[in-house]
Structures are given as structure tokens and as C-alpha cells.
Amino acid sequence: MATTLHLLVFFIISFAFVFNSESEKTFRPRSLVLPVQKDGATGLHVAKIQKRTPLQQLPSVVDLNGRFLWADCEHNYLSSTYQAPRCHSTLCSKAGSHYCHTCSTSARPGCHNNTCGIVAVNPVTRHGAIGEIASDVLSIQSTQGSNPGPLVKVPSFLFTCAPSFLLQNGFPYGAQGVVGFGHTPIALPTQLASHFGFPPKFAFCLSPDPVNGVIFIGDGPYIMLPGIDLSQSLRFTPLTVSPRGEYFIEVTSIKINGKVVPLNISSSSIQKTRVGGTLISTTAPYTAFKHSIYTTLVQFFANELSQVPQVTPISPFALCFNAQNITSTRLGAGVPTIELMLHGPNVSWSIFGANSMVMARPGVLCLAFVDGGLNPLNDIVIGIYQFQDKLLQFDLAKSRLGLSPTLLSYQTTCGNFNFTSTP
Ligand SMILES: *[C@@H]1O[C@H](CO)[C@@H](O)[C@H](O)[C@H]1NC(C)=O
Ligand SMILES: *[C@@H]1O[C@H](CO)[C@@H](O)[C@H](O)[C@H]1NC(C)=O
Ligand SMILES: *[C@@H]1O[C@H](CO)[C@@H](O)[C@H](O)[C@H]1NC(C)=O
Ligand SMILES: *[C@@H]1O[C@H](CO)[C@@H](O)[C@H](O)[C@H]1NC(C)=O
Ligand SMILES: *[C@@H]1O[C@H](CO)[C@@H](O)[C@H](O)[C@H]1NC(C)=O
């Protein structure tokens, strides 16, 4: 009798154990979700990354073209799961580091001998510093598209441990580092997709307000309240990647009010020289055009709005109006629509008032584009202001960018993801 009972208990325990570990093993999220918030002072967006043991929230500046995640390790790095791979190991070469790091002070996270080093760059100031490549736990919420689900873990997420001084200039208050989404082996989406076995895709839906916007890592559905699946609304254009892992699209022409602006885009240097095309950036607050394109565009836009009196421009903008003279509509200020025409059937990046006009000072509305200078590295850099309340899906498997119309046209916004967790 006792033996039978023992056996039974044994079976129940082992069944429960197997069942438990199986369900943990088989829970494969198909998509992950990251809350992201605009910093009012800098216009940059900050994601709430959760790392280390015990788990700690690390606000990190979102850098679409960043090569990896880097964080300040010099202060308050407390974690029982920190590890640093040895130099010349496979993990170091995966991270692109062939350099042996040494450190003369006492050992701490970020300071060891014979680990590997890599240059971390502050995308705002362009200052760089050598950091130690390390791994630690990263946690992130899974999703089925409409609410965050269970938290999932990557036990050995590779990142760079940077010195504190790299944080100092022009950074949002409280940010601890930078999270990179570039097309590189250790960028956040690459590591998450390969760890969980889903296709390398991610989507940005950034909110202009202090409410949370959302970054999805993995495939759709991407659902905003009151239940709109944005993955159904995407139009696609080819996405090119530079050798440094930065994302480019090709703008073939620009229309204002449906009229083609006389620019030499397709025949000019935009496609032919340098890495080619138009860079998309989350560290540029506004879209910047090369000087010659900028002046033509501003002039054309002003002519299309000639009935509205201009006021003295407020730097860095070149064209401003008295806000009282411009009607407001559901899609923002009632001004001519600007369309960046892209490669692909019927695909364009339409910019309505909410994304083309900025209240530079109370009562003064300015055209929200800036002069990129005479000889910029990229002729067009699409900045954050032009893609807020729009969903951009970066599909790295198919090398294409999916663009949604402005969410305002569906009477929703990027602030409308339901962040209430469901089990
Ligand atoms: C690294 O090696 C140097 C020279 O051997 C030594 O002085 C230093 O303390 C070591 N650093 C660490 C962090 O162990
Ligand atoms: C465009 O380029 C062509 C040939 O390079 C040149 O003749 C023309 O003047 C240019 N047009 C403008 C508007 O710059
Ligand atoms: C612009 O607004 C000002 C202030 O409301 C008003 O006095 C002026 O008549 C307006 N001009 C036009 C052209 O609408
Ligand atoms: C492109 O737009 C035109 C006119 O609206 C339409 O006739 C055509 O079917 C569209 N093509 C595609 C591939 O969507
Ligand atoms: C958000 O999701 C929660 C959990 O599913 C639900 O109870 C709540 O009603 C949702 N909020 C809205 C505004 O629909």
C-alpha cells in the first residue's frame, strides 16, 4: 500500500515537473512589445528596457540605426548574472570585436582584463568610447498583438558596458544608455528574433505625446484601441541597409498639393553616391534635406499657401505662420499635403499637418523640416516628427519597409496600444 502511494506521489510529482518545464519550454512568443516614451526636452524616444538580476528598468534612447545596446556600467551596476566573454571568443567575433580589453582599476562590470572591447557611440553627440562587451539577462513582454502577455527572458543578451561620460551630452534626463535596432548581429531585434525563433521584423509606432508609444518586435497583428490591426494597412517599399547596418529607402520625387516639386532627385546624387537613398533616423528630431532641396521645397510650399501671411521664422525652421490663420483639421493643421513618392506600386509617405507643422512657439506654426546643409552625409534624413502616429515595419527578412497611413485617419494614435497586461 505504502509503495503504491509512494509510486502515485512520485508519478504526480514527476508529471507536474515535466508538465511545468514543458510549458515553459514550449512557450514561444511570436511577438514582443516594448513601451517607448517621448522625452519632451530632446524630442528623442526612450524605451523601457528591463535587464539584470534582480530585474531593473533601464530607460534607453531608441536608436533605429544603432549597432547594439549600450548602457552605463560605471555606476550602480548590480547584477548576479553579468558575464563578459573573453577576447577572441566566438561571442566577441559575433559582436564584431577583435580587440582585447584591459582595465587598470579594480574589477567591476565593464572593467576586466582579456574581455573584448568595442566603440560605443552617443548618437546625439557622435562621441565614442570603448566599452566592454558583456552579457546579462534581458526581460521583455510578449504579446499576441493587443495587450502585453507573459514576460520572457533572454538569459545571455549581449550588450556593451560603456563609461558614464558617454551619457552626458544632450541626453534625455534619466536615460542610462542607447538601444540599437540597426541591421547587425547583436542589435536588439536580431538577438530577440534569433533567441525566440521568429522572423527578423520590428515595427515602430512612436507617440508625439508623453503617453507610451510602442515598439513591436516580431510579426503582427499590431493592434491599437479600439481594435485596429495596423499590420493590415501597410504598403511596402524596398529597404536598403548600409554596411554599417543603417536603414535607407528611396524617395523618387516629392509632391506638394499633388504637384511634383521640380527637384532632381532620381537623377541626382541621392541614389548614386554614398550609401544611397534616404536615411530614416530616430535621432534626428525633424526631417533634414540637403540645402538645395530644402530651399526649393520651402519655396514651393510657401507658394501653395500664399494666401496665408508669413511671420518671422523661428530657428531652425525657415517658414512660419500665425497659427490663427491656419485652420485645424482631424489630421492636424490644414496645410498642403506633402508626399514623398517611394518605389513600389502606389506607395508614398504622405505627410499631413500633424506631421508637417510644428508649434515652434505659442501661436506660431512652422514647417517642420530643417536645412541639412550644403554637403550632408545623406541628402534626406527622415526624422522623428514625420513618423509619429504612423506605424513603420522594418522587415529584414524581405528587405522592405511597411508604412501605414497616419493613425489619425483611423481616429486612433500610437498612444492607443493597450498596455494592460493579460496573463
Ligand atoms: C589587469 O592587469 C593589470 C596588469 O597585470 C593589473 O594591474 C590590473 O589590476 C588588472 N585589472 C583587473 C580589472 O583585474
Ligand atoms: C536637373 O538636372 C539636369 C541635368 O543634370 C539639369 O540640366 C537641370 O537644370 C537640373 N534641374 C534642376 C531644377 O536643378
Ligand atoms: C490672420 O490672423 C489675424 C489674427 O487673427 C487676423 O487679424 C488676420 O486678418 C488674418 N489674416 C488672414 C489673411 O486670414
Ligand atoms: C494604384 O493606384 C491606381 C489609381 O488609384 C489603381 O488603379 C491601381 O490599381 C493601383 N495599383 C496597385 C498595385 O495598388
Ligand atoms: C485593455 O485591456 C484590458 C485587458 O484585456 C481590458 O480589460 C480593458 O478593457 C482594455 N482597455 C480598453 C480601453 O479597452
Short mmCIF file of C-alpha atoms and ligand atoms in Angstrom, two decimals:
data_model
loop_
_atom_site.label_atom_id
_atom_site.label_comp_id
_atom_site.label_asym_id
_atom_site.label_seq_id
_atom_site.Cartn_x
_atom_site.Cartn_y
_atom_site.Cartn_z
CA MET A 1 0.00 0.00 0.00
CA ALA A 2 2.68 2.42 1.08
CA THR A 3 4.65 1.59 -2.05
CA THR A 4 1.64 2.25 -4.29
CA LEU A 5 1.05 5.56 -2.62
CA HIS A 6 4.70 6.42 -2.99
CA LEU A 7 4.60 5.48 -6.61
CA LEU A 8 1.49 7.54 -7.16
CA VAL A 9 3.01 10.57 -5.45
CA PHE A 10 6.16 10.04 -7.46
CA PHE A 11 4.14 9.97 -10.69
CA ILE A 12 2.18 13.06 -9.78
CA ILE A 13 5.35 14.97 -8.89
CA SER A 14 7.23 13.92 -11.99
CA PHE A 15 4.21 14.58 -14.18
CA ALA A 16 3.83 18.05 -12.67
CA PHE A 17 7.54 18.65 -13.15
CA VAL A 18 7.55 17.52 -16.76
CA PHE A 19 4.38 19.45 -17.49
CA ASN A 20 5.82 22.58 -15.95
CA SER A 21 9.15 22.53 -17.66
CA GLU A 22 7.47 21.58 -20.94
CA SER A 23 5.08 24.50 -20.81
CA GLU A 24 7.95 26.85 -20.07
CA LYS A 25 9.99 25.41 -22.86
CA THR A 26 7.17 25.43 -25.37
CA PHE A 27 6.04 29.00 -24.70
CA ARG A 28 7.50 30.62 -27.76
CA PRO A 29 6.34 34.21 -28.12
CA ARG A 30 5.73 35.21 -31.73
CA SER A 31 5.97 38.86 -30.92
CA LEU A 32 7.31 41.13 -28.16
CA VAL A 33 6.34 44.58 -27.07
CA LEU A 34 8.33 47.48 -25.67
CA PRO A 35 6.82 50.70 -24.28
CA VAL A 36 8.54 53.84 -25.51
CA GLN A 37 8.05 57.44 -24.44
CA LYS A 38 8.97 60.78 -25.96
CA ASP A 39 11.31 62.97 -23.94
CA GLY A 40 9.90 66.49 -24.10
CA ALA A 41 13.21 68.29 -23.79
CA THR A 42 15.12 66.49 -26.56
CA GLY A 43 12.33 65.05 -28.73
CA LEU A 44 14.09 61.67 -28.53
CA HIS A 45 12.23 58.49 -27.62
CA VAL A 46 13.17 56.41 -24.60
CA ALA A 47 12.37 52.68 -24.31
CA LYS A 48 11.87 50.92 -21.00
CA ILE A 49 14.38 48.09 -21.21
CA GLN A 50 14.40 45.58 -18.34
CA LYS A 51 17.69 43.90 -17.54
CA ARG A 52 19.89 42.27 -14.91
CA THR A 53 19.23 40.10 -11.85
CA PRO A 54 17.31 41.36 -9.93
CA LEU A 55 15.43 42.95 -12.78
CA GLN A 56 15.92 46.67 -13.15
CA GLN A 57 14.34 49.12 -15.56
CA LEU A 58 16.89 50.88 -17.78
CA PRO A 59 15.48 53.79 -19.77
CA SER A 60 17.39 53.69 -23.08
CA VAL A 61 17.34 56.10 -26.01
CA VAL A 62 15.92 54.42 -29.12
CA ASP A 63 18.40 54.48 -31.99
CA LEU A 64 16.96 52.87 -35.11
CA ASN A 65 20.42 52.74 -36.70
CA GLY A 66 22.34 51.84 -33.55
CA ARG A 67 24.54 48.77 -33.71
CA PHE A 68 23.81 47.34 -30.25
CA LEU A 69 22.51 48.11 -26.80
CA TRP A 70 24.92 50.00 -24.61
CA ALA A 71 24.45 51.04 -21.03
CA ASP A 72 26.36 52.95 -18.41
CA CYS A 73 28.00 50.28 -16.24
CA GLU A 74 30.20 52.54 -14.22
CA HIS A 75 27.60 53.40 -11.62
CA ASN A 76 25.24 51.12 -9.73
CA TYR A 77 25.62 48.02 -11.83
CA LEU A 78 24.32 45.36 -9.51
CA SER A 79 23.56 42.04 -11.10
CA SER A 80 24.34 38.43 -10.27
CA THR A 81 24.15 37.40 -13.93
CA TYR A 82 26.72 39.73 -15.53
CA GLN A 83 29.28 37.96 -17.68
CA ALA A 84 31.90 39.19 -20.08
CA PRO A 85 33.12 36.89 -22.87
CA ARG A 86 36.87 36.50 -23.28
CA CYS A 87 38.55 38.22 -26.17
CA HIS A 88 38.82 36.24 -29.41
CA SER A 89 35.82 34.12 -28.35
CA THR A 90 33.00 33.42 -30.81
CA LEU A 91 30.70 35.79 -28.90
CA CYS A 92 33.20 38.61 -29.36
CA SER A 93 33.52 37.97 -33.05
CA LYS A 94 29.72 37.81 -33.35
CA ALA A 95 29.67 41.27 -31.78
CA GLY A 96 32.31 42.40 -34.28
CA SER A 97 35.06 42.90 -31.75
CA HIS A 98 38.61 41.74 -32.37
CA TYR A 99 40.13 43.85 -29.67
CA CYS A 100 41.27 42.71 -26.21
CA HIS A 101 40.12 45.00 -23.46
CA THR A 102 42.24 45.78 -20.42
CA CYS A 103 41.33 47.75 -17.36
CA SER A 104 43.70 49.10 -14.74
CA THR A 105 41.30 49.80 -11.89
CA SER A 106 39.71 47.13 -9.72
CA ALA A 107 37.43 44.64 -11.42
CA ARG A 108 33.72 45.55 -11.79
CA PRO A 109 31.16 45.23 -14.60
CA GLY A 110 32.78 46.92 -17.58
CA CYS A 111 36.30 46.57 -16.17
CA HIS A 112 38.13 43.28 -16.69
CA ASN A 113 41.27 42.14 -18.44
CA ASN A 114 41.12 39.98 -21.57
CA THR A 115 37.48 40.64 -22.31
CA CYS A 116 36.65 42.30 -25.60
CA GLY A 117 36.17 45.96 -26.33
CA ILE A 118 34.09 47.85 -28.85
CA VAL A 119 33.42 51.52 -29.52
CA ALA A 120 30.03 52.69 -28.27
CA VAL A 121 28.77 55.92 -29.83
CA ASN A 122 26.43 58.52 -28.42
CA PRO A 123 24.16 59.10 -31.43
CA VAL A 124 23.37 62.66 -30.37
CA THR A 125 26.90 63.99 -29.90
CA ARG A 126 28.70 61.38 -32.05
CA HIS A 127 31.20 60.97 -29.23
CA GLY A 128 32.54 57.47 -28.86
CA ALA A 129 34.18 55.49 -26.08
CA ILE A 130 35.48 51.98 -25.68
CA GLY A 131 33.24 49.69 -23.69
CA GLU A 132 33.40 46.07 -22.60
CA ILE A 133 31.19 43.54 -24.39
CA ALA A 134 29.11 41.72 -21.83
CA SER A 135 26.00 39.63 -21.43
CA ASP A 136 23.22 39.73 -18.89
CA VAL A 137 19.56 38.82 -18.55
CA LEU A 138 17.12 40.84 -20.62
CA SER A 139 13.38 40.60 -19.99
CA ILE A 140 10.63 41.76 -22.27
CA GLN A 141 6.87 41.34 -22.52
CA SER A 142 5.42 39.05 -25.13
CA THR A 143 2.22 39.94 -26.98
CA GLN A 144 -0.43 38.47 -29.23
CA GLY A 145 -0.87 41.90 -30.74
CA SER A 146 -3.27 43.72 -28.46
CA ASN A 147 -2.01 43.58 -24.86
CA PRO A 148 1.28 42.62 -23.21
CA GLY A 149 1.34 38.96 -22.19
CA PRO A 150 3.87 36.99 -20.10
CA LEU A 151 7.35 38.39 -19.51
CA VAL A 152 10.00 36.35 -21.36
CA LYS A 153 13.73 36.21 -20.73
CA VAL A 154 16.92 36.11 -22.76
CA PRO A 155 19.49 34.82 -20.24
CA SER A 156 22.62 36.00 -22.07
CA PHE A 157 21.77 39.11 -24.00
CA LEU A 158 24.88 40.72 -25.50
CA PHE A 159 25.41 44.43 -24.96
CA THR A 160 28.20 46.93 -24.35
CA CYS A 161 29.18 48.31 -20.98
CA ALA A 162 30.05 51.94 -21.60
CA PRO A 163 31.67 54.56 -19.39
CA SER A 164 29.35 57.10 -17.73
CA PHE A 165 30.76 60.12 -19.52
CA LEU A 166 29.19 58.95 -22.77
CA LEU A 167 25.75 59.79 -21.36
CA GLN A 168 26.40 63.41 -20.64
CA ASN A 169 25.58 65.47 -23.70
CA GLY A 170 22.07 66.18 -24.97
CA PHE A 171 20.60 63.05 -23.44
CA PRO A 172 17.10 62.70 -22.05
CA TYR A 173 17.09 63.00 -18.26
CA GLY A 174 17.39 59.58 -16.63
CA ALA A 175 18.41 57.67 -19.78
CA GLN A 176 21.01 55.00 -18.97
CA GLY A 177 22.11 54.13 -22.47
CA VAL A 178 21.05 53.51 -26.05
CA VAL A 179 19.14 50.62 -27.57
CA GLY A 180 20.14 49.93 -31.17
CA PHE A 181 17.81 48.48 -33.81
CA GLY A 182 20.33 48.50 -36.69
CA HIS A 183 20.79 45.54 -39.05
CA THR A 184 23.66 43.97 -37.10
CA PRO A 185 24.19 40.61 -35.35
CA ILE A 186 23.79 41.94 -31.80
CA ALA A 187 21.18 44.67 -32.26
CA LEU A 188 18.09 44.14 -30.07
CA PRO A 189 15.69 42.81 -32.76
CA THR A 190 18.33 40.45 -34.20
CA GLN A 191 19.13 38.86 -30.84
CA LEU A 192 15.47 38.54 -29.86
CA ALA A 193 14.40 37.08 -33.21
CA SER A 194 17.18 34.50 -33.16
CA HIS A 195 16.63 33.60 -29.50
CA PHE A 196 12.87 33.08 -29.88
CA GLY A 197 12.99 31.84 -33.47
CA PHE A 198 10.76 34.37 -35.18
CA PRO A 199 11.48 36.29 -38.37
CA PRO A 200 13.60 39.46 -38.01
CA LYS A 201 10.93 42.13 -38.16
CA PHE A 202 10.05 45.02 -35.92
CA ALA A 203 7.65 47.93 -36.02
CA PHE A 204 7.81 51.42 -34.54
CA CYS A 205 4.71 53.35 -33.56
CA LEU A 206 6.01 56.47 -31.82
CA SER A 207 3.70 58.83 -29.98
CA PRO A 208 4.22 62.60 -30.06
CA ASP A 209 2.77 62.87 -26.56
CA PRO A 210 4.18 61.87 -23.19
CA VAL A 211 1.92 58.79 -23.32
CA ASN A 212 3.57 55.49 -24.21
CA GLY A 213 4.13 54.70 -27.85
CA VAL A 214 5.03 51.12 -28.77
CA ILE A 215 7.70 49.08 -30.48
CA PHE A 216 6.72 45.60 -31.63
CA ILE A 217 9.47 43.07 -32.20
CA GLY A 218 8.27 40.21 -34.38
CA ASP A 219 5.26 39.88 -36.61
CA GLY A 220 1.79 41.43 -36.41
CA PRO A 221 -1.03 41.73 -35.61
CA TYR A 222 -0.26 45.19 -34.28
CA ILE A 223 -3.49 46.27 -32.62
CA MET A 224 -4.43 49.75 -31.39
CA LEU A 225 -7.57 50.60 -29.47
CA PRO A 226 -10.42 50.41 -30.37
CA GLY A 227 -9.20 47.25 -32.18
CA ILE A 228 -7.48 48.37 -35.37
CA ASP A 229 -4.88 45.95 -36.72
CA LEU A 230 -2.26 48.16 -38.32
CA SER A 231 -0.47 45.23 -39.97
CA GLN A 232 -3.41 45.14 -42.42
CA SER A 233 -2.81 48.70 -43.55
CA LEU A 234 0.83 48.51 -44.63
CA ARG A 235 2.18 49.49 -48.05
CA PHE A 236 5.71 48.32 -48.86
CA THR A 237 8.82 49.85 -50.35
CA PRO A 238 12.32 48.32 -50.66
CA LEU A 239 14.55 48.81 -47.65
CA THR A 240 18.30 49.01 -48.16
CA VAL A 241 20.88 48.54 -45.48
CA SER A 242 24.25 50.28 -45.42
CA PRO A 243 27.43 48.39 -44.48
CA ARG A 244 27.04 49.91 -41.02
CA GLY A 245 23.54 48.47 -40.66
CA GLU A 246 21.59 51.72 -41.21
CA TYR A 247 18.19 51.78 -42.93
CA PHE A 248 17.56 53.56 -46.22
CA ILE A 249 14.62 53.92 -48.58
CA GLU A 250 14.46 55.58 -51.96
CA VAL A 251 12.48 58.77 -52.43
CA THR A 252 11.90 59.13 -56.17
CA SER A 253 10.12 62.51 -56.14
CA ILE A 254 8.27 64.85 -53.83
CA LYS A 255 4.75 66.20 -54.34
CA ILE A 256 3.09 69.11 -52.58
CA ASN A 257 -0.67 69.54 -53.03
CA GLY A 258 -0.45 66.75 -55.62
CA LYS A 259 2.07 68.71 -57.75
CA VAL A 260 5.57 67.42 -58.40
CA VAL A 261 8.21 69.71 -56.88
CA PRO A 262 10.93 70.34 -59.51
CA LEU A 263 13.81 68.56 -57.83
CA ASN A 264 16.50 66.46 -59.40
CA ILE A 265 16.04 63.61 -57.01
CA SER A 266 16.16 60.48 -59.13
CA SER A 267 18.92 61.72 -61.39
CA SER A 268 20.94 63.38 -58.65
CA SER A 269 23.42 62.10 -56.16
CA ILE A 270 20.72 60.80 -53.82
CA GLN A 271 20.73 57.31 -55.24
CA LYS A 272 24.09 57.22 -56.89
CA THR A 273 26.67 58.26 -54.37
CA ARG A 274 27.49 57.41 -50.79
CA VAL A 275 25.28 54.71 -49.31
CA GLY A 276 22.42 55.97 -51.42
CA GLY A 277 18.84 56.85 -50.73
CA THR A 278 17.11 58.43 -47.80
CA LEU A 279 18.13 57.58 -44.26
CA ILE A 280 15.45 57.01 -41.62
CA SER A 281 16.57 58.17 -38.19
CA THR A 282 15.22 58.24 -34.66
CA THR A 283 17.95 60.60 -33.51
CA ALA A 284 17.01 63.41 -35.91
CA PRO A 285 14.04 65.28 -34.40
CA TYR A 286 12.93 66.66 -37.81
CA THR A 287 13.48 65.57 -41.42
CA ALA A 288 16.53 67.29 -42.90
CA PHE A 289 17.02 67.97 -46.61
CA LYS A 290 20.18 68.96 -48.35
CA HIS A 291 20.22 72.76 -48.72
CA SER A 292 19.31 72.88 -52.43
CA ILE A 293 16.34 70.54 -51.97
CA TYR A 294 15.27 72.35 -48.80
CA THR A 295 15.11 75.81 -50.33
CA THR A 296 13.11 74.58 -53.34
CA LEU A 297 10.67 72.68 -51.10
CA VAL A 298 10.13 75.57 -48.71
CA GLN A 299 9.54 77.97 -51.60
CA PHE A 300 7.10 75.59 -53.27
CA PHE A 301 5.20 75.03 -50.03
CA ALA A 302 5.05 78.79 -49.36
CA ASN A 303 3.63 79.37 -52.85
CA GLU A 304 0.93 76.76 -52.26
CA LEU A 305 0.00 78.60 -49.07
CA SER A 306 0.44 82.12 -50.43
CA GLN A 307 -2.90 83.32 -49.10
CA VAL A 308 -1.65 82.91 -45.53
CA PRO A 309 0.61 85.71 -44.23
CA GLN A 310 4.03 84.56 -43.03
CA VAL A 311 5.64 85.60 -39.76
CA THR A 312 9.33 85.85 -38.86
CA PRO A 313 10.71 82.29 -38.93
CA ILE A 314 11.83 80.68 -35.70
CA SER A 315 15.14 78.83 -35.97
CA PRO A 316 15.80 76.11 -37.10
CA PHE A 317 12.71 76.45 -39.30
CA ALA A 318 12.53 78.63 -42.41
CA LEU A 319 8.80 79.10 -42.90
CA CYS A 320 6.34 80.09 -40.16
CA PHE A 321 2.77 81.34 -39.93
CA ASN A 322 0.43 82.85 -37.42
CA ALA A 323 -1.42 79.78 -36.13
CA GLN A 324 -4.68 81.75 -36.10
CA ASN A 325 -4.56 81.96 -39.88
CA ILE A 326 -4.42 78.19 -40.33
CA THR A 327 -7.49 76.05 -39.77
CA SER A 328 -7.08 72.81 -37.91
CA THR A 329 -8.38 69.51 -39.19
CA ARG A 330 -8.57 65.95 -37.94
CA LEU A 331 -5.13 65.33 -39.50
CA GLY A 332 -3.56 68.42 -37.93
CA ALA A 333 -3.05 71.89 -39.38
CA GLY A 334 -4.94 72.44 -42.65
CA VAL A 335 -1.95 72.87 -44.96
CA PRO A 336 -0.95 71.33 -48.31
CA THR A 337 -0.12 67.62 -48.12
CA ILE A 338 3.49 66.67 -48.75
CA GLU A 339 4.10 63.28 -50.34
CA LEU A 340 7.44 61.56 -50.55
CA MET A 341 6.99 59.26 -53.54
CA LEU A 342 8.66 55.89 -52.98
CA HIS A 343 9.49 52.81 -55.02
CA GLY A 344 6.69 50.31 -55.22
CA PRO A 345 3.13 50.30 -56.52
CA ASN A 346 1.23 53.30 -55.16
CA VAL A 347 3.44 53.72 -52.16
CA SER A 348 4.12 57.15 -50.83
CA TRP A 349 4.89 58.67 -47.46
CA SER A 350 2.07 61.19 -47.05
CA ILE A 351 2.69 63.97 -44.57
CA PHE A 352 -0.36 65.84 -43.29
CA GLY A 353 -0.45 68.86 -40.96
CA ALA A 354 0.08 66.86 -37.76
CA ASN A 355 3.46 65.73 -39.12
CA SER A 356 4.38 68.76 -41.23
CA MET A 357 3.66 71.73 -38.95
CA VAL A 358 5.08 72.31 -35.50
CA MET A 359 4.03 74.90 -32.92
CA ALA A 360 7.51 76.40 -32.52
CA ARG A 361 6.20 78.97 -30.08
CA PRO A 362 2.63 79.53 -28.85
CA GLY A 363 0.69 80.92 -31.79
CA VAL A 364 3.43 80.31 -34.37
CA LEU A 365 3.21 77.27 -36.66
CA CYS A 366 6.32 76.37 -38.65
CA LEU A 367 7.02 73.93 -41.46
CA ALA A 368 8.67 71.11 -39.51
CA PHE A 369 11.67 70.45 -41.76
CA VAL A 370 15.24 71.60 -41.40
CA ASP A 371 18.15 72.51 -43.64
CA GLY A 372 20.67 69.65 -43.75
CA GLY A 373 23.42 71.91 -45.11
CA LEU A 374 25.27 72.12 -48.43
CA ASN A 375 27.01 68.80 -48.37
CA PRO A 376 25.41 66.49 -45.81
CA LEU A 377 26.32 62.83 -45.48
CA ASN A 378 22.79 61.93 -46.60
CA ASP A 379 20.70 64.17 -48.84
CA ILE A 380 17.49 63.33 -46.98
CA VAL A 381 17.26 62.15 -43.38
CA ILE A 382 13.70 61.40 -42.31
CA GLY A 383 13.36 62.44 -38.68
CA ILE A 384 11.05 61.50 -35.82
CA TYR A 385 8.47 64.29 -36.23
CA GLN A 386 7.47 62.91 -39.62
CA PHE A 387 6.72 59.39 -38.41
CA GLN A 388 4.92 59.92 -35.15
CA ASP A 389 1.43 58.36 -35.10
CA LYS A 390 2.37 56.19 -38.07
CA LEU A 391 3.45 52.54 -37.99
CA LEU A 392 6.73 51.67 -39.71
CA GLN A 393 7.52 47.99 -40.07
CA PHE A 394 11.13 47.04 -40.78
CA ASP A 395 11.02 43.61 -42.38
CA LEU A 396 14.64 42.47 -42.54
CA ALA A 397 13.82 39.04 -43.97
CA LYS A 398 12.10 40.56 -47.01
CA SER A 399 14.21 43.77 -47.10
CA ARG A 400 11.20 46.01 -47.15
CA LEU A 401 9.66 48.82 -45.16
CA GLY A 402 5.93 48.68 -44.46
CA LEU A 403 4.25 52.05 -43.95
CA SER A 404 0.81 52.65 -42.50
CA PRO A 405 -1.22 55.77 -43.22
CA THR A 406 -1.31 58.27 -40.36
CA LEU A 407 -3.20 56.66 -37.47
CA LEU A 408 -5.18 59.88 -37.11
CA SER A 409 -7.02 58.84 -40.29
CA TYR A 410 -8.31 55.80 -38.35
CA GLN A 411 -9.18 58.02 -35.38
CA THR A 412 -6.53 56.38 -33.24
CA THR A 413 -2.93 57.19 -32.28
CA CYS A 414 0.29 55.38 -31.36
CA GLY A 415 -0.63 56.18 -27.74
CA ASN A 416 -3.53 53.75 -28.01
CA PHE A 417 -1.83 50.41 -27.50
CA ASN A 418 -3.50 48.75 -24.51
CA PHE A 419 -0.64 48.26 -22.04
CA THR A 420 -2.84 46.44 -19.51
CA SER A 421 -1.17 43.03 -19.13
CA THR A 422 -3.13 39.89 -19.78
CA PRO A 423 -1.86 36.60 -18.32
C1 LIG B 1 44.66 43.91 -15.41
O1 LIG B 1 46.02 43.59 -15.47
C2 LIG B 1 46.88 44.61 -14.93
C3 LIG B 1 48.33 44.18 -15.18
O2 LIG B 1 48.52 42.85 -14.87
C4 LIG B 1 46.57 44.75 -13.45
O3 LIG B 1 47.37 45.78 -12.90
C5 LIG B 1 45.12 45.12 -13.29
O4 LIG B 1 44.75 45.20 -11.93
C6 LIG B 1 44.23 44.10 -13.97
N1 LIG B 1 42.85 44.59 -13.98
C7 LIG B 1 41.82 43.90 -13.49
C8 LIG B 1 40.49 44.53 -13.58
O5 LIG B 1 41.94 42.78 -13.00
C1 LIG B 2 18.41 68.77 -63.20
O1 LIG B 2 19.49 68.14 -63.79
C2 LIG B 2 19.61 68.44 -65.18
C3 LIG B 2 20.75 67.56 -65.74
O2 LIG B 2 21.69 67.28 -64.77
C4 LIG B 2 19.91 69.94 -65.34
O3 LIG B 2 20.02 70.25 -66.71
C5 LIG B 2 18.74 70.71 -64.71
O4 LIG B 2 19.00 72.09 -64.77
C6 LIG B 2 18.52 70.29 -63.28
N1 LIG B 2 17.30 70.91 -62.76
C7 LIG B 2 17.22 71.48 -61.55
C8 LIG B 2 15.90 72.01 -61.17
O5 LIG B 2 18.17 71.53 -60.77
C1 LIG B 3 -4.62 86.28 -39.72
O1 LIG B 3 -4.96 86.30 -38.35
C2 LIG B 3 -5.00 87.60 -37.81
C3 LIG B 3 -5.25 87.45 -36.31
O2 LIG B 3 -6.39 86.67 -36.07
C4 LIG B 3 -6.10 88.41 -38.50
O3 LIG B 3 -6.13 89.74 -37.99
C5 LIG B 3 -5.82 88.42 -39.99
O4 LIG B 3 -6.92 89.07 -40.67
C6 LIG B 3 -5.66 87.04 -40.55
N1 LIG B 3 -5.23 87.10 -41.94
C7 LIG B 3 -5.75 86.31 -42.86
C8 LIG B 3 -5.24 86.54 -44.26
O5 LIG B 3 -6.57 85.43 -42.64
C1 LIG B 4 -2.51 52.16 -57.98
O1 LIG B 4 -3.45 53.21 -57.99
C2 LIG B 4 -4.24 53.27 -59.16
C3 LIG B 4 -5.10 54.51 -59.13
O2 LIG B 4 -5.62 54.76 -57.83
C4 LIG B 4 -5.06 51.97 -59.24
O3 LIG B 4 -5.84 51.97 -60.43
C5 LIG B 4 -4.11 50.77 -59.24
O4 LIG B 4 -4.85 49.59 -59.21
C6 LIG B 4 -3.20 50.80 -58.02
N1 LIG B 4 -2.22 49.74 -58.13
C7 LIG B 4 -1.90 48.94 -57.10
C8 LIG B 4 -0.90 47.88 -57.40
O5 LIG B 4 -2.39 49.05 -56.00
C1 LIG B 5 -7.35 46.94 -22.07
O1 LIG B 5 -7.19 45.57 -21.88
C2 LIG B 5 -7.80 45.09 -20.67
C3 LIG B 5 -7.40 43.62 -20.52
O2 LIG B 5 -7.81 42.89 -21.63
C4 LIG B 5 -9.30 45.30 -20.74
O3 LIG B 5 -9.89 44.85 -19.55
C5 LIG B 5 -9.57 46.78 -20.93
O4 LIG B 5 -10.95 46.99 -21.10
C6 LIG B 5 -8.82 47.30 -22.16
N1 LIG B 5 -8.95 48.75 -22.23
C7 LIG B 5 -9.71 49.36 -23.13
C8 LIG B 5 -9.72 50.85 -23.07
O5 LIG B 5 -10.32 48.75 -23.99
#
